[in-house]
Structure formats: structure tokens, C-alpha cells
Amino acid sequence: MQRQVDRLMAEMTLAEKIGQLNLLAAGEGLTTGAKQDTPLAQRLDAGAVGAIFGTKSLASARAMQDRALAGSRLGIPLFFAEDVIHGHRTVFPLPVALACSWDLDLVEETSAFAAAEAASEGLHQVYAPMIDISRDARWGRVAESPGEDPLLASRIAVAATRGFQGRDIAGAGRVAACLKHFVAYGAPDSGRDYDNASLSWEDLLSIYLPPFAAGVAEGAASVMASFNAVNKLAMHAHAPLIEGWLRGRTGFGGLVVSDYTGVKELTAHGLGPAPVVVARALHAGIDMDMVGEDYLAELPALARDGLSAPDAGVAFSADEIRGLIDRACHRVLSFKAALGLLDDPFRGIGDTEAPSRLSGRKLARRAAARSAVLLKNDGVLPLDDATGVALIGPFARDRRNMLGTWAVSGNSDDVVSLSDAVAALTGRMPDTAWGANIVADSWLERRLNVHGTTVEADPRTEADLLLEALEVARRSEVIVVTVGEAKEHAGESSSSLSPALPEAHHRLVAALKETGKPVVVIVFAGRPLALGSVAENADALLYAWHGGISGPEGVADLLFGAASPSARLCVTLPLHPGEVPVSHAEEPTGRPFPGVFQKFRTGWLDLPDGLTRFPFGFGLGYGDMRYGPPRLSAARAHAGDKVLLSLTVENAGPREAVETVQLYASDPVARITRPARFMIDFKQITLSPGESREVVFELDAGQFAYPLAPSLDAAEWLRDPGQIILHVGPNSRDTQPVELTWLS
Ligand code: BGC
């Protein structure tokens, strides 16, 4: 393969090499191949495109490949990419939802299905998995993220990469994964999308980088850089992190692409005019320039003259630039070779059959039921099929929002609404009422329309909607009320000052509670929302996210007991919008100091009392799970020893149940402040009614290592002997402790 690439490189002109670094959007695409004369066609004729993303049909991909081959003296083919974020045509639950399944086989299965659908449409690379840790619910892209925890996110990165790529990215029905966004895109200042991240190198190394290391170790073939700056340097120019950490430390040997116009945007970051930022991006390790075409415009002159920009503190000789172009082009061609495209430019275009839509629907429904987190149940769920249900709220008949953000190839016609899903399951159409609008504020509605879609609204007043809802509620035995946010509320460029349920939804739930009937609240959302009084007013509470084409069917299965809830939060739900960022892995502070200064504490004066905390890892089932005491094979151990922590978990309930047993640790004395607790392992088990199982965790000293990093270059991972407290339980709060001492 390498010889093939080297042979091509030896024959290529500078212009041909630069052309390979140009990554364009398909836009309208091509339909008639040779006859069309669009700007994209002109680029293809000039051999000035390396890859295209966003093709919408096989025919268009074929037309583009034909045209590219005709325009390339050496017959170098394109590769095709797409945003396949949570499914392709078959839209699965949002990534943040699927992460709540903690089910790595399911993540692998849905990724493999999405890959097969994408591959059948001629796609070779997907811009997924998105593995940005996020602890800030204001940030709209939490929807795409695996949540707040590095261990869970790392395991998801591995499972998704395996699902997309299989053993070979050139295998039938497989595609290249693209880990994104590198890095710390999920930690923007104030939760504003695209904003920069200022954080300690220790946090970067222990929280934000591990999922990338895990994806790379699994063989992920590509990585996308993120828009933000990290510790003062924009990621598209971040040589120490891309060439240094990613390639140097993890051994990543694949392709790095820019994000959309990410190279061009370096100028707005204050890094200089186009020639300077192009040189910096190429030097930092950005191999392909997405959409901006700055590589195409600037590299010929840079390769001829070099660059000296003392004001920006950079200088490159012409030779150096040519060397960097060669490096990037070699990576692009190696990627194409690994995809099998240098042997067969039409590989994947029309030679792979799409998996059956029916099997996709079944998988999507199972995934939806596995992703919805049951937060509260005062005995009202599961419902009996014969229960007279009133289905209220703006999502009762909704289909469009269920797809969630970043479902670019999805179709809302494929969604079965909650009312239809309930009818299909129970044989009876539930009584429905709108209840409240999704967005009650007209200015926000207008803002959402700017994003290119509309939020469906009922023109009646809130009072009228409420009257109708109460009438329907009075005729029922149980009220199921749907609240939450529209799909445009979450996603790219959709940060929110106040990640909370709309006030109108609070009023609706409170009014329904007044009827005295049991109220089941279902939250459809793209981010973790502060639930406030809704959590108190609900008799049962299900956090269903935006669950994809079968999201509502999965919810119906849970409501009526056709499936049992097993999801666990992959994010902490904020008590109040003002407390974000928030996570289970917060650091201790000096106050309150035991016995002294009790009135001085971290926290907020104006945080209302009585709010329910739904912590990371939390979720209920329909069973009765009992945890025995944890036991250690040795309470004292040396580095190099294996220690076993075991406990018995019993399903004392009447149904089969999936349980996620979680293991956390705290390191009370270290060289620097460590998180009060951090997750070190989890295991998911399925128990039949009455079954007990011994769950065993294997511990080794490496799990307790932490980074010390006065700078990125000087970073080292170390571990001290001493005491560790292990905490095991069904979530990050309700745990049992056991102590372990490392003697060395
Ligand atoms: C997003 C990426 C996405 C790219 C291509 C950007 O705006 O940040 O996640 O892959 O567009 O659609």
C-alpha cells in the first residue's frame, strides 16, 4: 500500500498535491457528470479536490467520482464523507441519549448499522464519533456528546470506532471513523459554542484527551480538529496538541481534517492573514482544509516563496512548506489506499447493499428504550394496557423534533409519534391535548427559525391550551405529559443561557397535578435540563431525550412494560441553570472545614431548597436490585498486584433487569487536588427475577495514576502509594465504601 502511495507521490506535481488537501461540500452535487459546469465541477476538472462530504445520492457520488477521475492526470479518486452522527437514514437516539444506555454492544451495533447504511450510499468516512466530554448543559452540542465522564466516553469511543470500522475500513459495509472535535470543544467558556477553553493541562490530560487516546488505540482512521482555542492557541494551529500529543504520544497515523472553514477562521482568532494561518495549520498537522479553500489559494505561493511573518512569530522556508505539503498529501493518499480506493476508485459506490430498514427500526426501538432514563416512579409505572391515558403536551403527536439535532439524512416521516406508538401498543388511541407550546417566547421562536426550521406552535393562548388539557386529563385515569425542548434548542450554535424546562411546561405540569390523578412526565430534550418543580410534581419521570425515528415507540414500550428501563444518566442533571458546569467528579475545596466555618461553604445563597439531585449514573428500573457489601481480595497491595473487588447483586424484583454496577474511587491524599470521586470501572449485567450474581472488578495500580503537568511538554503520569477509597453502587452517589492501601 505504501509503495503505491510513494509511487504516486513521486509522479505528482505540486498543484496536484495541493489539490488532494482540498475538502469540499457537495452542495447541490452533480447529477449529469460530464455536462454540468458548476464551481464544484470546475474544481474537479482541475484536479483540485481530494474529497467531498455531504453527497446525497449514490448517483451523485458516481457522477463526482467520474468527473474527478477525468480531471486527475494520475487517476486519483475522491473519497466521500458525511455527518452520520446518530444514524444515517435510520436515526437512532441522540449520542447523549445512547450514552445513557451504558451499553457498549448497543453503541457498536448502532454504529455498525449506520456504517452499513452510509456505505451503501457510497460513503467512505463518517464525521463521528463525537467524543467531546461536556459538563456544561448550556452548550448545545452536549446533544452529540457521550456525556461528562472520561471513562464512559472512552469506552464509547472504542465501541463506536469498532462499529463503524470493523476490522478493516475497506470491508463491506464499513467506513472510516473520524474522532471529533480535537479537543476540549465541550469546555467552552460560559458554555457558548465555539468559545475558547482555558483549563489546566491536568484536566486536559485526564478528562478531555482520554477518549481520543482510546479511539486511536482502537484504530480510528481519522480525527477532526475543533473550532476553539485551548489555552490561548486555536486548535487548527495547535502543533503541540496535534502533531505533539495526538501523533507523537498516541502514535496516531491517520488523517486529520479541519472543521468547516476552521483554517480560515484562524484569522479571526487573531493568528494572522491567510498565508500565515495556512502555514500554521499545515504545520500543526491539519492535513485537509474543509470548505474554506485557503490551502488551495495560498499554498502555491507559500511553496514558492516560503513565509516570514515576524509579527505572528512564524517563519517557514519554501522547502519546509513543500515538505509539509508532502506530509499532508501522503496522509491523504494513505487514507485513500486504506479505503481500497487506489485499487478500485468505485469501491463502495454501488457495490454494497443497504441493511434492511425493518431491522434498523427494530434496533432503533430497542436503542430508544435503552436510552430513556427513569428518574422517578412512585409506583405508577408500568401502566396497564387497559389504563385510560390522557396524552398531553406539545410532543404528544410530534414527529419532527424526535429526530433530534444532526440528523442530516433523517426523515421525520419515519418517526412514529408517541400517540401512534401508544395506540399500536394498547390497541386504543389515547386522548391527546397540546397543553402548551414548545417555546412560549416569541423572540426565542424567531431565533430558532433563523436556524432554518420552524417550531410548530398552536395559535391559542396558554390559558386556552391549559383548559383543553385539563378537560382531557379529567376524562383519564393517568396523565402522561410531554415536556422539553425542540430539536433546534440543542445542537451546533445553539447554546442556551438557561438550560431549564420552559416556564409554561412547569405551569402545565403543576395544573395537571392539581387534578389529583397520577402524572407521568416525559422529557424530550437534547441536553440535560434543570427540572425544578416538575421533578416534585411528577409521580413518574422519564428523561427520554430526542430518541430518533423510534424514540416514542421506545417510550411507549417503557410506559406499558413491554421493555424495562435500564438507562443511567451519562450527565449530572443541573439543579438550577446557574450551577453549570457541573459533574460528579468535582474537586473538594477548603470549606466547609470540618468543625469550623460551617456557614462558609461553596454553593449559592439563592439556590431554592428541596430540589431533587439526579446524579451522574442515576436511573431506576422496574425491579428491586439489592447490593451486597463489597469485599476486597486484599486490603493492602503493592504496585503490580491484582486486587479483586467483589460484591453480590441480586434481582429481587419480578422482571428480568439490566443493572449497571459502577465503581468510583477517591484519593484522599495526593500531590495535587484530585476529584472527590472519579469512575474507574463499570459492569453491566442482566439478571433474571430472583437471580444473584457475583460481580468482580479487577483493580490495578494503573487505574489510580493521574497527570502532573506544569506544561504539556513536561506532563507526567504518576501514582503515589497510600490510601484509596473505593465506592461501589448503582450510581455516583448511592455507593458503599471500601478502603484499599497501596503499599508501593
Ligand atoms: C461541525 C462538524 C461537522 C462539519 C461538517 C461543522 O460545523 O462542527 O461537527 O462535521 O460541520 O458538517
PDB file of N, CA, C and O in Angstrom, residues 387-440:
ATOM      1  N   THR A 387     -55.344   0.926  30.909  1.00  0.00           N
ATOM      2  CA  THR A 387     -55.448   2.216  31.610  1.00  0.00           C
ATOM      3  C   THR A 387     -55.900   3.309  30.646  1.00  0.00           C
ATOM      4  O   THR A 387     -55.410   3.398  29.522  1.00  0.00           O
ATOM      5  N   GLY A 388     -56.836   4.118  31.099  1.00  0.00           N
ATOM      6  CA  GLY A 388     -57.276   5.258  30.277  1.00  0.00           C
ATOM      7  C   GLY A 388     -56.247   6.377  30.390  1.00  0.00           C
ATOM      8  O   GLY A 388     -56.109   7.009  31.437  1.00  0.00           O
ATOM      9  N   VAL A 389     -55.504   6.593  29.311  1.00  0.00           N
ATOM     10  CA  VAL A 389     -54.396   7.541  29.365  1.00  0.00           C
ATOM     11  C   VAL A 389     -54.755   8.845  28.657  1.00  0.00           C
ATOM     12  O   VAL A 389     -55.309   8.822  27.556  1.00  0.00           O
ATOM     13  N   ALA A 390     -54.453   9.961  29.295  1.00  0.00           N
ATOM     14  CA  ALA A 390     -54.513  11.256  28.604  1.00  0.00           C
ATOM     15  C   ALA A 390     -53.087  11.602  28.223  1.00  0.00           C
ATOM     16  O   ALA A 390     -52.199  11.605  29.077  1.00  0.00           O
ATOM     17  N   LEU A 391     -52.873  11.858  26.952  1.00  0.00           N
ATOM     18  CA  LEU A 391     -51.512  12.163  26.483  1.00  0.00           C
ATOM     19  C   LEU A 391     -51.472  13.650  26.139  1.00  0.00           C
ATOM     20  O   LEU A 391     -52.101  14.094  25.191  1.00  0.00           O
ATOM     21  N   ILE A 392     -50.712  14.380  26.956  1.00  0.00           N
ATOM     22  CA  ILE A 392     -50.788  15.843  26.890  1.00  0.00           C
ATOM     23  C   ILE A 392     -49.415  16.437  26.619  1.00  0.00           C
ATOM     24  O   ILE A 392     -48.395  15.842  26.990  1.00  0.00           O
ATOM     25  N   GLY A 393     -49.409  17.605  26.009  1.00  0.00           N
ATOM     26  CA  GLY A 393     -48.148  18.335  25.826  1.00  0.00           C
ATOM     27  C   GLY A 393     -47.736  18.395  24.364  1.00  0.00           C
ATOM     28  O   GLY A 393     -48.204  17.621  23.535  1.00  0.00           O
ATOM     29  N   PRO A 394     -46.842  19.322  24.077  1.00  0.00           N
ATOM     30  CA  PRO A 394     -46.510  19.622  22.682  1.00  0.00           C
ATOM     31  C   PRO A 394     -45.818  18.490  21.936  1.00  0.00           C
ATOM     32  O   PRO A 394     -45.692  18.550  20.718  1.00  0.00           O
ATOM     33  N   PHE A 395     -45.359  17.443  22.639  1.00  0.00           N
ATOM     34  CA  PHE A 395     -44.664  16.358  21.931  1.00  0.00           C
ATOM     35  C   PHE A 395     -45.540  15.113  21.786  1.00  0.00           C
ATOM     36  O   PHE A 395     -45.073  14.083  21.309  1.00  0.00           O
ATOM     37  N   ALA A 396     -46.798  15.203  22.216  1.00  0.00           N
ATOM     38  CA  ALA A 396     -47.659  14.014  22.215  1.00  0.00           C
ATOM     39  C   ALA A 396     -47.815  13.452  20.802  1.00  0.00           C
ATOM     40  O   ALA A 396     -47.836  12.247  20.599  1.00  0.00           O
ATOM     41  N   ARG A 397     -47.940  14.356  19.835  1.00  0.00           N
ATOM     42  CA  ARG A 397     -48.110  13.874  18.452  1.00  0.00           C
ATOM     43  C   ARG A 397     -46.930  14.270  17.573  1.00  0.00           C
ATOM     44  O   ARG A 397     -46.982  14.166  16.367  1.00  0.00           O
ATOM     45  N   ASP A 398     -45.902  14.757  18.202  1.00  0.00           N
ATOM     46  CA  ASP A 398     -44.765  15.325  17.466  1.00  0.00           C
ATOM     47  C   ASP A 398     -43.943  14.229  16.771  1.00  0.00           C
ATOM     48  O   ASP A 398     -43.772  13.137  17.288  1.00  0.00           O
ATOM     49  N   ARG A 399     -43.456  14.555  15.595  1.00  0.00           N
ATOM     50  CA  ARG A 399     -42.551  13.618  14.910  1.00  0.00           C
ATOM     51  C   ARG A 399     -41.214  14.298  14.594  1.00  0.00           C
ATOM     52  O   ARG A 399     -40.152  13.705  14.721  1.00  0.00           O
ATOM     53  N   ARG A 400     -41.295  15.555  14.197  1.00  0.00           N
ATOM     54  CA  ARG A 400     -40.104  16.247  13.699  1.00  0.00           C
ATOM     55  C   ARG A 400     -39.002  16.373  14.765  1.00  0.00           C
ATOM     56  O   ARG A 400     -37.837  16.087  14.507  1.00  0.00           O
ATOM     57  N   ASN A 401     -39.417  16.787  15.964  1.00  0.00           N
ATOM     58  CA  ASN A 401     -38.399  17.016  16.999  1.00  0.00           C
ATOM     59  C   ASN A 401     -37.743  15.727  17.494  1.00  0.00           C
ATOM     60  O   ASN A 401     -36.647  15.760  18.050  1.00  0.00           O
ATOM     61  N   MET A 402     -38.458  14.624  17.303  1.00  0.00           N
ATOM     62  CA  MET A 402     -37.940  13.357  17.824  1.00  0.00           C
ATOM     63  C   MET A 402     -36.615  12.965  17.171  1.00  0.00           C
ATOM     64  O   MET A 402     -35.821  12.235  17.750  1.00  0.00           O
ATOM     65  N   LEU A 403     -36.378  13.446  15.942  1.00  0.00           N
ATOM     66  CA  LEU A 403     -35.127  13.103  15.259  1.00  0.00           C
ATOM     67  C   LEU A 403     -33.928  13.680  16.001  1.00  0.00           C
ATOM     68  O   LEU A 403     -32.838  13.124  15.970  1.00  0.00           O
ATOM     69  N   GLY A 404     -34.126  14.834  16.635  1.00  0.00           N
ATOM     70  CA  GLY A 404     -33.006  15.473  17.322  1.00  0.00           C
ATOM     71  C   GLY A 404     -32.100  16.193  16.332  1.00  0.00           C
ATOM     72  O   GLY A 404     -32.274  16.118  15.111  1.00  0.00           O
ATOM     73  N   THR A 405     -31.106  16.859  16.895  1.00  0.00           N
ATOM     74  CA  THR A 405     -30.185  17.631  16.063  1.00  0.00           C
ATOM     75  C   THR A 405     -29.273  16.699  15.255  1.00  0.00           C
ATOM     76  O   THR A 405     -29.149  15.514  15.561  1.00  0.00           O
ATOM     77  N   TRP A 406     -28.627  17.239  14.253  1.00  0.00           N
ATOM     78  CA  TRP A 406     -27.648  16.499  13.438  1.00  0.00           C
ATOM     79  C   TRP A 406     -28.182  15.164  12.930  1.00  0.00           C
ATOM     80  O   TRP A 406     -27.544  14.117  13.098  1.00  0.00           O
ATOM     81  N   ALA A 407     -29.364  15.232  12.349  1.00  0.00           N
ATOM     82  CA  ALA A 407     -29.883  14.036  11.676  1.00  0.00           C
ATOM     83  C   ALA A 407     -30.007  14.428  10.202  1.00  0.00           C
ATOM     84  O   ALA A 407     -31.112  14.494   9.654  1.00  0.00           O
ATOM     85  N   VAL A 408     -28.873  14.706   9.559  1.00  0.00           N
ATOM     86  CA  VAL A 408     -28.911  15.363   8.248  1.00  0.00           C
ATOM     87  C   VAL A 408     -29.507  14.483   7.157  1.00  0.00           C
ATOM     88  O   VAL A 408     -29.977  14.995   6.149  1.00  0.00           O
ATOM     89  N   SER A 409     -29.508  13.159   7.371  1.00  0.00           N
ATOM     90  CA  SER A 409     -30.087  12.300   6.337  1.00  0.00           C
ATOM     91  C   SER A 409     -31.377  11.643   6.820  1.00  0.00           C
ATOM     92  O   SER A 409     -31.905  10.737   6.176  1.00  0.00           O
ATOM     93  N   GLY A 410     -31.875  12.100   7.958  1.00  0.00           N
ATOM     94  CA  GLY A 410     -33.098  11.523   8.517  1.00  0.00           C
ATOM     95  C   GLY A 410     -34.338  12.137   7.889  1.00  0.00           C
ATOM     96  O   GLY A 410     -34.277  13.173   7.236  1.00  0.00           O
ATOM     97  N   ASN A 411     -35.470  11.472   8.141  1.00  0.00           N
ATOM     98  CA  ASN A 411     -36.732  11.948   7.581  1.00  0.00           C
ATOM     99  C   ASN A 411     -37.798  11.807   8.666  1.00  0.00           C
ATOM    100  O   ASN A 411     -38.031  10.699   9.170  1.00  0.00           O
ATOM    101  N   SER A 412     -38.450  12.919   9.002  1.00  0.00           N
ATOM    102  CA  SER A 412     -39.406  12.842  10.111  1.00  0.00           C
ATOM    103  C   SER A 412     -40.619  11.980   9.755  1.00  0.00           C
ATOM    104  O   SER A 412     -41.346  11.550  10.641  1.00  0.00           O
ATOM    105  N   ASP A 413     -40.817  11.703   8.457  1.00  0.00           N
ATOM    106  CA  ASP A 413     -41.914  10.790   8.098  1.00  0.00           C
ATOM    107  C   ASP A 413     -41.666   9.385   8.658  1.00  0.00           C
ATOM    108  O   ASP A 413     -42.589   8.584   8.782  1.00  0.00           O
ATOM    109  N   ASP A 414     -40.410   9.082   8.965  1.00  0.00           N
ATOM    110  CA  ASP A 414     -40.089   7.757   9.514  1.00  0.00           C
ATOM    111  C   ASP A 414     -40.408   7.648  11.005  1.00  0.00           C
ATOM    112  O   ASP A 414     -40.346   6.562  11.583  1.00  0.00           O
ATOM    113  N   VAL A 415     -40.694   8.794  11.629  1.00  0.00           N
ATOM    114  CA  VAL A 415     -40.934   8.771  13.086  1.00  0.00           C
ATOM    115  C   VAL A 415     -42.375   8.350  13.362  1.00  0.00           C
ATOM    116  O   VAL A 415     -43.306   8.829  12.714  1.00  0.00           O
ATOM    117  N   VAL A 416     -42.545   7.458  14.308  1.00  0.00           N
ATOM    118  CA  VAL A 416     -43.892   7.140  14.800  1.00  0.00           C
ATOM    119  C   VAL A 416     -44.101   7.995  16.041  1.00  0.00           C
ATOM    120  O   VAL A 416     -43.293   7.955  16.967  1.00  0.00           O
ATOM    121  N   SER A 417     -45.165   8.790  16.051  1.00  0.00           N
ATOM    122  CA  SER A 417     -45.379   9.703  17.180  1.00  0.00           C
ATOM    123  C   SER A 417     -45.740   8.907  18.432  1.00  0.00           C
ATOM    124  O   SER A 417     -46.135   7.738  18.351  1.00  0.00           O
ATOM    125  N   LEU A 418     -45.657   9.568  19.579  1.00  0.00           N
ATOM    126  CA  LEU A 418     -45.966   8.882  20.833  1.00  0.00           C
ATOM    127  C   LEU A 418     -47.430   8.433  20.857  1.00  0.00           C
ATOM    128  O   LEU A 418     -47.752   7.329  21.291  1.00  0.00           O
ATOM    129  N   SER A 419     -48.352   9.277  20.358  1.00  0.00           N
ATOM    130  CA  SER A 419     -49.763   8.864  20.398  1.00  0.00           C
ATOM    131  C   SER A 419     -49.977   7.637  19.515  1.00  0.00           C
ATOM    132  O   SER A 419     -50.673   6.694  19.907  1.00  0.00           O
ATOM    133  N   ASP A 420     -49.349   7.609  18.335  1.00  0.00           N
ATOM    134  CA  ASP A 420     -49.496   6.425  17.467  1.00  0.00           C
ATOM    135  C   ASP A 420     -48.828   5.199  18.080  1.00  0.00           C
ATOM    136  O   ASP A 420     -49.322   4.081  17.956  1.00  0.00           O
ATOM    137  N   ALA A 421     -47.688   5.429  18.733  1.00  0.00           N
ATOM    138  CA  ALA A 421     -46.976   4.301  19.349  1.00  0.00           C
ATOM    139  C   ALA A 421     -47.811   3.699  20.478  1.00  0.00           C
ATOM    140  O   ALA A 421     -47.920   2.478  20.610  1.00  0.00           O
ATOM    141  N   VAL A 422     -48.438   4.571  21.277  1.00  0.00           N
ATOM    142  CA  VAL A 422     -49.273   4.081  22.380  1.00  0.00           C
ATOM    143  C   VAL A 422     -50.479   3.345  21.803  1.00  0.00           C
ATOM    144  O   VAL A 422     -50.866   2.263  22.275  1.00  0.00           O
ATOM    145  N   ALA A 423     -51.070   3.899  20.750  1.00  0.00           N
ATOM    146  CA  ALA A 423     -52.241   3.260  20.138  1.00  0.00           C
ATOM    147  C   ALA A 423     -51.867   1.872  19.613  1.00  0.00           C
ATOM    148  O   ALA A 423     -52.594   0.899  19.817  1.00  0.00           O
ATOM    149  N   ALA A 424     -50.705   1.778  18.955  1.00  0.00           N
ATOM    150  CA  ALA A 424     -50.298   0.491  18.376  1.00  0.00           C
ATOM    151  C   ALA A 424     -50.054  -0.540  19.471  1.00  0.00           C
ATOM    152  O   ALA A 424     -50.354  -1.718  19.309  1.00  0.00           O
ATOM    153  N   LEU A 425     -49.571  -0.070  20.612  1.00  0.00           N
ATOM    154  CA  LEU A 425     -49.225  -1.000  21.693  1.00  0.00           C
ATOM    155  C   LEU A 425     -50.454  -1.438  22.491  1.00  0.00           C
ATOM    156  O   LEU A 425     -50.561  -2.586  22.908  1.00  0.00           O
ATOM    157  N   THR A 426     -51.379  -0.508  22.705  1.00  0.00           N
ATOM    158  CA  THR A 426     -52.510  -0.808  23.594  1.00  0.00           C
ATOM    159  C   THR A 426     -53.793  -1.119  22.827  1.00  0.00           C
ATOM    160  O   THR A 426     -54.778  -1.542  23.417  1.00  0.00           O
ATOM    161  N   GLY A 427     -53.767  -0.826  21.526  1.00  0.00           N
ATOM    162  CA  GLY A 427     -54.985  -1.041  20.744  1.00  0.00           C
ATOM    163  C   GLY A 427     -55.988   0.089  20.912  1.00  0.00           C
ATOM    164  O   GLY A 427     -57.116  -0.006  20.436  1.00  0.00           O
ATOM    165  N   ARG A 428     -55.587   1.151  21.614  1.00  0.00           N
ATOM    166  CA  ARG A 428     -56.521   2.284  21.801  1.00  0.00           C
ATOM    167  C   ARG A 428     -55.804   3.602  21.582  1.00  0.00           C
ATOM    168  O   ARG A 428     -54.714   3.827  22.123  1.00  0.00           O
ATOM    169  N   MET A 429     -56.432   4.503  20.836  1.00  0.00           N
ATOM    170  CA  MET A 429     -55.836   5.820  20.617  1.00  0.00           C
ATOM    171  C   MET A 429     -55.979   6.623  21.906  1.00  0.00           C
ATOM    172  O   MET A 429     -57.093   6.771  22.411  1.00  0.00           O
ATOM    173  N   PRO A 430     -54.888   7.124  22.476  1.00  0.00           N
ATOM    174  CA  PRO A 430     -55.064   7.917  23.706  1.00  0.00           C
ATOM    175  C   PRO A 430     -55.711   9.266  23.383  1.00  0.00           C
ATOM    176  O   PRO A 430     -55.564   9.778  22.277  1.00  0.00           O
ATOM    177  N   ASP A 431     -56.401   9.792  24.360  1.00  0.00           N
ATOM    178  CA  ASP A 431     -56.949  11.149  24.281  1.00  0.00           C
ATOM    179  C   ASP A 431     -55.772  12.117  24.318  1.00  0.00           C
ATOM    180  O   ASP A 431     -54.944  12.026  25.233  1.00  0.00           O
ATOM    181  N   THR A 432     -55.666  13.036  23.387  1.00  0.00           N
ATOM    182  CA  THR A 432     -54.499  13.933  23.422  1.00  0.00           C
ATOM    183  C   THR A 432     -54.902  15.408  23.509  1.00  0.00           C
ATOM    184  O   THR A 432     -56.000  15.786  23.102  1.00  0.00           O
ATOM    185  N   ALA A 433     -54.006  16.200  24.039  1.00  0.00           N
ATOM    186  CA  ALA A 433     -54.188  17.657  24.059  1.00  0.00           C
ATOM    187  C   ALA A 433     -52.821  18.315  23.981  1.00  0.00           C
ATOM    188  O   ALA A 433     -51.830  17.779  24.477  1.00  0.00           O
ATOM    189  N   TRP A 434     -52.761  19.449  23.364  1.00  0.00           N
ATOM    190  CA  TRP A 434     -51.496  20.154  23.127  1.00  0.00           C
ATOM    191  C   TRP A 434     -50.904  20.690  24.441  1.00  0.00           C
ATOM    192  O   TRP A 434     -49.716  20.562  24.712  1.00  0.00           O
ATOM    193  N   GLY A 435     -51.720  21.325  25.243  1.00  0.00           N
ATOM    194  CA  GLY A 435     -51.294  21.717  26.597  1.00  0.00           C
ATOM    195  C   GLY A 435     -50.479  22.990  26.718  1.00  0.00           C
ATOM    196  O   GLY A 435     -50.786  23.866  27.507  1.00  0.00           O
ATOM    197  N   ALA A 436     -49.420  23.075  25.953  1.00  0.00           N
ATOM    198  CA  ALA A 436     -48.561  24.276  25.994  1.00  0.00           C
ATOM    199  C   ALA A 436     -47.717  24.248  24.730  1.00  0.00           C
ATOM    200  O   ALA A 436     -47.488  23.180  24.165  1.00  0.00           O
ATOM    201  N   ASN A 437     -47.253  25.403  24.319  1.00  0.00           N
ATOM    202  CA  ASN A 437     -46.360  25.410  23.165  1.00  0.00           C
ATOM    203  C   ASN A 437     -44.950  24.979  23.564  1.00  0.00           C
ATOM    204  O   ASN A 437     -44.554  25.097  24.723  1.00  0.00           O
ATOM    205  N   ILE A 438     -44.209  24.516  22.565  1.00  0.00           N
ATOM    206  CA  ILE A 438     -42.839  24.078  22.860  1.00  0.00           C
ATOM    207  C   ILE A 438     -42.038  25.281  23.346  1.00  0.00           C
ATOM    208  O   ILE A 438     -41.323  25.230  24.330  1.00  0.00           O
ATOM    209  N   VAL A 439     -42.184  26.376  22.624  1.00  0.00           N
ATOM    210  CA  VAL A 439     -41.497  27.596  23.013  1.00  0.00           C
ATOM    211  C   VAL A 439     -42.573  28.634  23.276  1.00  0.00           C
ATOM    212  O   VAL A 439     -43.385  28.919  22.410  1.00  0.00           O
ATOM    213  N   ALA A 440     -42.588  29.176  24.453  1.00  0.00           N
ATOM    214  CA  ALA A 440     -43.639  30.123  24.775  1.00  0.00           C
ATOM    215  C   ALA A 440     -43.237  31.548  24.410  1.00  0.00           C
ATOM    216  O   ALA A 440     -44.082  32.425  24.272  1.00  0.00           O
TER     217      ALA A 440
END
